[in-house]
PDB file of C-alpha atoms in Angstrom:
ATOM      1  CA  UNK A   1     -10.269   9.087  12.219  1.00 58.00           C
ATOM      2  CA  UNK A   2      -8.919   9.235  16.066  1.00 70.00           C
ATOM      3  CA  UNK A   3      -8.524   5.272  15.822  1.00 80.00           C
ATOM      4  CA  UNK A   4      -5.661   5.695  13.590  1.00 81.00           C
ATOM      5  CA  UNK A   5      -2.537   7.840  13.568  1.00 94.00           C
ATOM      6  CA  UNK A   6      -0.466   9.478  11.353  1.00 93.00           C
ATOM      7  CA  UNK A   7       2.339   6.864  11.304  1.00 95.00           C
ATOM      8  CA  UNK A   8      -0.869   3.775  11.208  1.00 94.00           C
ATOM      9  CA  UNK A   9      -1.994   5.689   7.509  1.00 93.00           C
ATOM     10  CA  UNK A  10       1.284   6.210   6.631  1.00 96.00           C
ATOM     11  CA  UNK A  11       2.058   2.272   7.063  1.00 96.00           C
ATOM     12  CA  UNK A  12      -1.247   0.924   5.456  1.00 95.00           C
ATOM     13  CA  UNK A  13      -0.493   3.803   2.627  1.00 96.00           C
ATOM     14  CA  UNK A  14       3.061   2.351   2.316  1.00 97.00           C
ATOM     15  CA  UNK A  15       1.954  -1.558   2.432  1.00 96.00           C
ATOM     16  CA  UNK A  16      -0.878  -0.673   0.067  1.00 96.00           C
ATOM     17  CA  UNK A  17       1.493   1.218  -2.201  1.00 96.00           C
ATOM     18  CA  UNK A  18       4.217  -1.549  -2.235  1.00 95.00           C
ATOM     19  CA  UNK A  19       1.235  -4.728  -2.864  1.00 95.00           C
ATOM     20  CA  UNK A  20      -0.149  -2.283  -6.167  1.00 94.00           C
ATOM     21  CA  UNK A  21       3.403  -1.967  -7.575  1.00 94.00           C
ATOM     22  CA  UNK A  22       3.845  -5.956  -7.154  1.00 93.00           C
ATOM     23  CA  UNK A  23       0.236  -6.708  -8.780  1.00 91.00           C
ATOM     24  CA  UNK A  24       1.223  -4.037 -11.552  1.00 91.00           C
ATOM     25  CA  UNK A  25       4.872  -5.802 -12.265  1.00 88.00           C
ATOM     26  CA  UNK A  26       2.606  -9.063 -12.376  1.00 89.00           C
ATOM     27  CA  UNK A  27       0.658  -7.918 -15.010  1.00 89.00           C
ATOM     28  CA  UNK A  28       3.614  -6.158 -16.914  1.00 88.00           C
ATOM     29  CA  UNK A  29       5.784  -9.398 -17.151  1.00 80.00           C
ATOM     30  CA  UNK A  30       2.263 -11.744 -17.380  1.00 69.00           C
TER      31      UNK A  30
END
């Protein structure tokens, strides 16, 4: 979309990416 750049996916990829892998550890150790 032309309202977002490269680096603004990349950084809500990333922050997405990093709050999955702390609800999956959750549910591992839960």
């Amino acid at each position: 979309t032309p309202l977002h750049s490269d680096a603004d996916i990349e950084q809500l990829v990333a922050a997405l990416h990093s709050l999955w892998s702390r609800c999956a550890l959750a549910r591992q150790v839960a």
